[in-house]
Short mmCIF file of C-alpha atoms and ligand atoms in Angstrom, two decimals:
data_model
loop_
_atom_site.label_atom_id
_atom_site.label_comp_id
_atom_site.label_asym_id
_atom_site.label_seq_id
_atom_site.Cartn_x
_atom_site.Cartn_y
_atom_site.Cartn_z
CA MET A 577 -10.21 0.98 -23.15
CA ASP A 578 -13.67 -0.84 -23.01
CA SER A 579 -15.79 -0.07 -19.93
CA ASP A 580 -16.14 -3.71 -18.97
CA VAL A 581 -12.27 -3.73 -18.55
CA ARG A 582 -11.57 -5.18 -14.82
CA ILE A 583 -8.88 -3.10 -13.02
CA ASP A 584 -7.42 -3.49 -9.56
CA LEU A 585 -4.74 -0.87 -8.75
CA HIS A 586 -3.44 -2.06 -5.32
CA SER A 587 -2.14 -5.23 -4.24
CA HIS A 588 0.61 -6.99 -2.21
CA SER A 589 2.96 -9.99 -2.49
CA VAL A 590 5.36 -11.66 -0.34
CA ALA A 591 8.02 -8.99 -1.53
CA SER A 592 6.24 -7.06 1.18
CA ASP A 593 3.40 -8.27 3.24
CA GLY A 594 1.25 -10.31 1.27
CA THR A 595 1.16 -14.06 1.11
CA ASP A 596 1.23 -14.66 -2.56
CA THR A 597 4.60 -14.63 -4.47
CA PRO A 598 4.44 -12.03 -7.43
CA ALA A 599 4.00 -14.91 -9.77
CA GLU A 600 1.21 -16.34 -7.98
CA LEU A 601 -0.17 -12.79 -7.56
CA VAL A 602 -0.36 -12.18 -11.49
CA THR A 603 -1.76 -15.69 -12.09
CA LEU A 604 -4.50 -15.43 -9.54
CA ALA A 605 -5.36 -11.77 -10.93
CA ALA A 606 -5.85 -13.29 -14.60
CA ALA A 607 -7.70 -16.41 -13.15
CA ALA A 608 -10.18 -13.99 -11.06
CA GLY A 609 -10.90 -12.37 -14.52
CA LEU A 610 -9.05 -8.92 -14.11
CA ASP A 611 -7.74 -7.45 -17.10
CA VAL A 612 -5.22 -4.92 -15.11
CA LEU A 613 -3.52 -5.38 -11.97
CA ALA A 614 -1.13 -3.06 -10.25
CA ILE A 615 1.47 -4.69 -7.78
CA THR A 616 2.15 -2.12 -5.12
CA ASP A 617 4.34 -3.54 -2.32
CA HIS A 618 5.36 -1.34 0.62
CA ASP A 619 8.26 0.45 0.25
CA THR A 620 10.06 -1.80 -2.34
CA THR A 621 9.96 -2.61 -5.95
CA ASP A 622 11.53 -6.03 -5.54
CA GLY A 623 8.35 -7.77 -6.87
CA TRP A 624 8.35 -6.12 -10.18
CA ALA A 625 10.88 -8.48 -12.03
CA PRO A 626 9.26 -11.80 -10.94
CA ALA A 627 5.79 -10.35 -11.52
CA ALA A 628 6.55 -9.19 -14.95
CA ALA A 629 8.33 -12.56 -15.75
CA ALA A 630 5.18 -14.63 -14.88
CA ARG A 631 2.53 -12.18 -16.26
CA PRO A 632 -0.06 -14.16 -18.01
CA ALA A 633 -0.45 -12.92 -21.86
CA GLY A 634 -3.90 -11.39 -21.29
CA LEU A 635 -3.05 -9.52 -18.23
CA THR A 636 -1.90 -5.90 -18.14
CA LEU A 637 0.55 -5.03 -15.35
CA ILE A 638 1.10 -1.64 -13.83
CA ARG A 639 4.15 -1.58 -11.57
CA GLY A 640 4.11 0.49 -8.52
CA ALA A 641 4.69 0.70 -4.76
CA GLU A 642 3.05 2.06 -1.66
CA PHE A 643 5.25 4.55 0.24
CA SER A 644 4.83 4.94 3.85
CA THR A 645 4.30 8.60 4.67
CA GLN A 646 3.18 10.79 7.51
CA ILE A 647 1.57 14.18 7.95
CA ALA A 648 0.95 16.26 10.83
CA ALA A 649 -2.44 16.91 12.42
CA GLY A 650 -1.83 19.40 15.46
CA ASP A 651 0.73 17.90 17.50
CA ARG A 652 0.00 14.30 16.19
CA MET A 653 1.69 12.59 13.22
CA VAL A 654 -0.89 10.52 11.18
CA SER A 655 0.29 7.83 9.00
CA VAL A 656 -0.80 8.00 5.34
CA HIS A 657 -0.15 5.41 2.56
CA LEU A 658 0.89 6.81 -0.86
CA LEU A 659 0.66 4.78 -3.85
CA GLY A 660 3.05 5.47 -6.72
CA TYR A 661 2.60 4.11 -10.12
CA LEU A 662 5.06 3.75 -13.11
CA PHE A 663 7.98 5.69 -11.51
CA ASP A 664 11.58 4.99 -12.45
CA PRO A 665 12.82 2.31 -9.61
CA ALA A 666 16.32 3.17 -10.21
CA ASP A 667 15.71 7.06 -9.43
CA ALA A 668 18.45 7.77 -6.83
CA ALA A 669 16.09 9.56 -4.58
CA VAL A 670 13.63 6.91 -4.55
CA VAL A 671 16.14 4.32 -3.95
CA ALA A 672 17.55 6.07 -1.03
CA GLU A 673 14.14 6.59 0.51
CA GLN A 674 12.94 3.21 0.19
CA THR A 675 16.18 1.91 1.59
CA ARG A 676 15.58 4.22 4.59
CA LEU A 677 12.05 3.14 5.20
CA ARG A 678 12.91 -0.46 5.04
CA GLU A 679 15.46 -0.03 7.59
CA GLU A 680 12.99 1.91 9.65
CA ARG A 681 10.43 -0.89 9.28
CA ARG A 682 13.08 -3.43 10.50
CA ARG A 683 14.14 -1.16 13.54
CA ARG A 684 10.41 -0.73 14.53
CA GLY A 685 9.55 -4.38 13.83
CA MET A 686 12.18 -5.52 16.16
CA ALA A 687 11.45 -2.74 18.77
CA MET A 688 7.67 -4.14 18.77
CA VAL A 689 8.77 -7.76 19.14
CA GLN A 690 11.20 -6.76 21.92
CA ARG A 691 8.47 -5.43 23.99
CA MET A 692 6.14 -8.40 23.45
CA ALA A 693 8.88 -10.77 24.34
CA ALA A 694 9.77 -8.65 27.58
CA ASP A 695 6.17 -9.30 28.58
CA GLY A 696 6.67 -12.98 28.00
CA LEU A 697 5.09 -13.62 24.61
CA PRO A 698 6.58 -16.45 22.83
CA ILE A 699 7.97 -14.71 19.91
CA SER A 700 11.43 -13.44 18.59
CA GLY A 701 13.22 -11.06 16.25
CA GLY A 702 14.77 -13.90 14.43
CA GLN A 703 11.62 -15.59 13.82
CA VAL A 704 9.98 -12.44 12.58
CA MET A 705 12.86 -11.83 10.26
CA ARG A 706 12.75 -15.40 9.00
CA ILE A 707 8.80 -14.86 8.36
CA ALA A 708 9.52 -11.72 6.23
CA ASP A 709 12.16 -13.47 4.37
CA GLY A 710 13.98 -10.38 3.09
CA ALA A 711 10.81 -8.35 2.72
CA PRO A 712 10.25 -4.97 4.37
CA VAL A 713 9.04 -6.00 7.97
CA GLY A 714 5.41 -5.24 8.61
CA ARG A 715 3.00 -5.84 11.48
CA PRO A 716 1.38 -8.95 9.53
CA HIS A 717 4.79 -10.56 9.54
CA ILE A 718 4.57 -10.23 13.40
CA GLY A 719 1.08 -11.29 13.30
CA GLN A 720 2.20 -14.50 11.40
CA ALA A 721 4.78 -15.10 14.25
CA LEU A 722 2.07 -14.82 16.87
CA ILE A 723 -0.09 -17.48 14.81
CA GLU A 724 3.13 -19.66 14.54
CA SER A 725 3.63 -19.38 18.24
CA GLY A 726 0.03 -20.21 19.18
CA VAL A 727 -0.64 -16.84 20.61
CA VAL A 728 -3.48 -15.82 18.17
CA GLU A 729 -5.32 -17.66 15.46
CA SER A 730 -5.39 -15.12 12.63
CA VAL A 731 -3.76 -11.77 11.61
CA ASP A 732 -7.03 -10.08 12.01
CA GLU A 733 -6.93 -11.28 15.60
CA ALA A 734 -3.35 -10.08 16.17
CA PHE A 735 -4.23 -6.70 14.83
CA ALA A 736 -7.35 -6.57 16.95
CA SER A 737 -5.55 -7.40 20.19
CA LEU A 738 -1.81 -6.78 19.95
CA LEU A 739 -0.68 -4.81 17.10
CA GLY A 740 -3.23 -2.23 16.47
CA GLY A 741 -2.41 1.42 17.32
CA PRO A 742 -2.70 3.04 19.58
CA HIS A 743 -3.42 0.03 21.97
CA GLY A 744 -1.23 -3.04 22.43
CA TYR A 745 2.39 -3.04 21.31
CA TYR A 746 2.02 -0.80 18.28
CA LEU A 747 5.03 1.73 17.81
CA PRO A 748 5.09 4.18 14.94
CA LYS A 749 7.65 4.55 12.24
CA ALA A 750 9.64 7.68 10.96
CA ASP A 751 7.94 7.79 7.50
CA THR A 752 8.48 10.11 4.81
CA ASP A 753 6.72 13.42 4.97
CA LEU A 754 3.57 13.07 2.50
CA ALA A 755 4.11 16.06 0.36
CA THR A 756 7.74 15.27 -0.10
CA ALA A 757 6.69 11.69 -1.02
CA VAL A 758 4.36 13.16 -3.60
CA ARG A 759 6.97 15.11 -5.02
CA LEU A 760 9.53 12.28 -5.02
CA VAL A 761 7.22 10.00 -7.13
CA THR A 762 6.48 12.64 -9.47
CA ALA A 763 10.05 13.64 -9.93
CA ALA A 764 10.80 9.84 -10.65
CA GLY A 765 8.24 10.04 -13.59
CA GLY A 766 5.46 8.31 -11.67
CA ALA A 767 1.82 9.11 -10.67
CA ALA A 768 0.97 9.55 -7.14
CA VAL A 769 -2.20 8.42 -5.64
CA LEU A 770 -3.51 8.57 -1.87
CA ALA A 771 -4.23 5.14 -0.56
CA HIS A 772 -7.40 4.50 1.38
CA PRO A 773 -7.50 8.17 2.61
CA ARG A 774 -10.48 7.52 4.80
CA GLY A 775 -9.37 4.14 5.87
CA ARG A 776 -7.82 4.15 9.32
CA GLY A 777 -7.66 7.66 11.02
CA GLU A 778 -6.22 9.67 7.92
CA ALA A 779 -9.39 12.04 7.96
CA LEU A 780 -7.66 13.79 11.05
CA ALA A 781 -5.04 15.18 8.86
CA LEU A 782 -6.31 14.73 5.15
CA ARG A 783 -9.02 17.35 5.41
CA PRO A 784 -10.38 18.81 1.96
CA ALA A 785 -7.92 21.74 2.03
CA VAL A 786 -5.00 19.33 2.75
CA ILE A 787 -6.01 17.36 -0.36
CA GLY A 788 -6.23 20.34 -2.50
CA GLU A 789 -2.56 21.31 -1.47
CA LEU A 790 -1.30 17.91 -2.30
CA ALA A 791 -2.99 18.39 -5.58
CA GLN A 792 -0.95 21.54 -6.24
CA ALA A 793 2.15 19.30 -5.05
CA GLY A 794 1.55 16.79 -7.83
CA LEU A 795 -1.06 14.39 -6.42
CA VAL A 796 -2.89 12.59 -9.32
CA GLY A 797 -5.56 10.77 -7.54
CA ILE A 798 -7.20 9.24 -4.63
CA GLU A 799 -8.31 5.89 -3.84
CA VAL A 800 -12.07 6.44 -3.59
CA ASP A 801 -13.41 2.78 -3.64
CA HIS A 802 -11.47 0.74 -1.03
CA PRO A 803 -12.70 -2.07 1.41
CA ASP A 804 -12.01 0.10 4.54
CA HIS A 805 -14.14 2.81 2.90
CA PRO A 806 -17.89 3.19 3.99
CA ALA A 807 -20.30 4.60 1.59
CA ALA A 808 -20.25 8.09 2.76
CA ALA A 809 -16.43 8.25 2.67
CA ARG A 810 -16.56 7.20 -0.82
CA ALA A 811 -19.27 10.02 -1.83
CA GLU A 812 -17.07 12.38 -0.06
CA LEU A 813 -13.99 11.47 -1.55
CA ALA A 814 -15.38 11.31 -5.15
CA ALA A 815 -16.77 15.02 -4.60
CA LEU A 816 -13.37 15.96 -3.47
CA ALA A 817 -11.40 14.27 -6.61
CA ALA A 818 -13.99 16.16 -8.80
CA ALA A 819 -13.30 19.41 -7.00
CA TYR A 820 -9.54 19.22 -7.25
CA GLY A 821 -9.34 17.71 -10.66
CA LEU A 822 -8.03 14.41 -9.44
CA LEU A 823 -8.67 10.99 -10.61
CA SER A 824 -10.88 8.20 -8.63
CA THR A 825 -9.42 5.03 -8.22
CA GLY A 826 -10.62 1.86 -6.79
CA SER A 827 -8.73 -1.31 -5.55
CA SER A 828 -8.96 -4.20 -3.30
CA ASP A 829 -5.48 -3.77 -1.45
CA TYR A 830 -5.39 -7.52 -1.77
CA HIS A 831 -2.93 -9.21 0.83
CA GLY A 832 -3.54 -12.95 0.26
CA HIS A 833 -4.45 -14.72 3.43
CA ASN A 834 -3.25 -11.91 5.61
CA LYS A 835 -6.56 -9.92 5.06
CA THR A 836 -9.86 -11.39 4.47
CA LEU A 837 -10.84 -10.04 1.26
CA THR A 838 -10.61 -11.01 -2.54
CA ILE A 839 -8.55 -9.58 -5.33
CA GLY A 840 -10.63 -7.43 -7.73
CA GLN A 841 -13.02 -6.72 -4.90
CA GLU A 842 -12.98 -3.01 -5.74
CA THR A 843 -12.00 -1.88 -9.26
CA THR A 844 -10.93 1.33 -11.23
CA ARG A 845 -12.86 2.89 -14.18
CA PRO A 846 -10.80 2.45 -17.41
CA ASP A 847 -11.14 5.98 -18.37
CA GLN A 848 -9.25 6.86 -15.00
CA LEU A 849 -6.69 4.49 -15.80
CA VAL A 850 -5.71 6.03 -19.15
CA ARG A 851 -5.57 9.30 -17.51
CA LEU A 852 -3.36 8.21 -14.82
CA VAL A 853 -0.96 6.73 -17.30
CA GLU A 854 -0.98 9.80 -19.24
CA ARG A 855 0.33 11.62 -16.18
CA THR A 856 3.42 9.47 -16.24
CA SER A 857 6.53 9.91 -18.44
CA GLY A 858 6.79 6.45 -19.70
CA VAL A 859 10.04 5.44 -17.79
CA THR A 860 8.54 2.24 -16.37
CA PRO A 861 6.12 1.19 -19.23
CA VAL A 862 2.68 -0.46 -18.75
CA LEU A 863 3.11 -4.25 -19.61
CA GLY A 864 0.55 -5.41 -21.79
CA GLU A 865 -2.43 -3.58 -23.54
CA LEU A 866 -3.95 -0.53 -22.61
CA SER A 867 -6.41 -0.17 -25.28
P1 AMP B 1317 2.56 -1.67 9.08
O1 AMP B 1317 2.84 -1.33 7.48
O2 AMP B 1317 3.67 -2.67 9.63
O3 AMP B 1317 2.24 -0.62 9.87
O4 AMP B 1317 1.26 -2.71 9.01
C1 AMP B 1317 -0.10 -2.39 8.45
C2 AMP B 1317 -0.11 -3.30 7.09
O5 AMP B 1317 -0.82 -4.28 7.64
C3 AMP B 1317 -1.03 -2.53 6.07
O6 AMP B 1317 -0.58 -2.80 4.90
C4 AMP B 1317 -2.50 -3.35 6.39
O7 AMP B 1317 -2.80 -3.31 5.10
C5 AMP B 1317 -1.95 -4.70 6.78
N1 AMP B 1317 -3.10 -5.41 7.47
C6 AMP B 1317 -3.45 -6.63 7.31
N2 AMP B 1317 -4.26 -7.07 8.19
C7 AMP B 1317 -4.58 -6.03 8.87
C8 AMP B 1317 -5.80 -5.80 9.79
N3 AMP B 1317 -6.43 -6.72 10.24
N4 AMP B 1317 -5.94 -4.69 10.29
C9 AMP B 1317 -5.34 -3.53 9.91
N5 AMP B 1317 -4.12 -3.78 8.73
C10 AMP B 1317 -4.20 -5.05 8.33
ZN1 ZN B 1318 -1.79 -1.54 0.54
#
C-alpha cells in the first residue's frame, strides 16, 4: 500500500452508539479523504451489511466489532474494549457471546435508568429503548435521553455528571473475560486488537506483562494512537508493541455527534494494516483494494 493511504480502524454507527447510519458513515469516510475505514460497533455486526451496500467505490471497508470485556486488577474488575477485525460473524461462539453482551447492555442500561427515575430525573426505560432503536444499549443512548428531557445539553455533559463511573449512576456490566475474548475472535478467523489500552483506567490491569500474556493468547495488535491517549501513553504503547511483536494501530473511535472528534483524526500506517489482514483467515474479506 502507498504510504499516503489514510486508514481509520475504529468507528461507530447507529448500529451501536454512534449517530450516523452505516451508509452515512462510509459516505462520510470517503468525503473526509479516508481510503480505508473499519466499522466497529459495540457487540454487534448489524451495521456490516448496510455499510457494505453503501460503500463508495474508492473506500476500502474492514468489517469488525468492539467487544466489551473485563479483566481483574487485584480485587477490581476493569473494563477493556477489544477490537475484532474480519472474524466470521456467523461463528456460533461469537453469535452466542454477542447475544449475551447485548442482553447484558439492556439489563444494565435499564437498571441505570431506574435509579435515575427513582431520584426524580425525567427519563424512562421506554425512552432509552426508543432512542437505541434496536442497537445494543449504551450510555450515550441514556445521554441522548437526558438531552431530550432537558437534563443536560450534551452527551459529554451527561458523562461528566451522571453517567461516568465510579460516580453518578454508573453501573458495571458482566463483560467477557478479556483473554477469552481474544481467543474467541482468533478462533473465528479474526484479528484481535486492544482498543485504547490507556484511555480510561485500563492501565491498572493492562500492565506490560499482561499485554505479553495476551500476545501469547493470540492478540495481534494494540491501538496506540487514539484521541484519549496522551503523548506519553502513545510512546509507552509503541514500545510495548515493539517488545511483544504486536502491531500498532491508530483510529478516531468516531461516534458522530455523541463525541466531539472527527473521523480520520488518528490513522493507522498501511504496513500495519497489511500485516493485520495477513493474520486473519479470510472468512470475512476486505471489501475494496488493499494495495
Ligand atoms: P458503555 O459502552 O455503555 O459503557 O458507554 C461507553 C461508550 O460511550 C464508549 O463507547 C465511549 O466511547 C462512549 N462515549 C461517548 N461519549 C463519551 C464521553 N463523553 N465520555 C466517555 N465515553 C463516551
Ligand atoms: Zn469504540
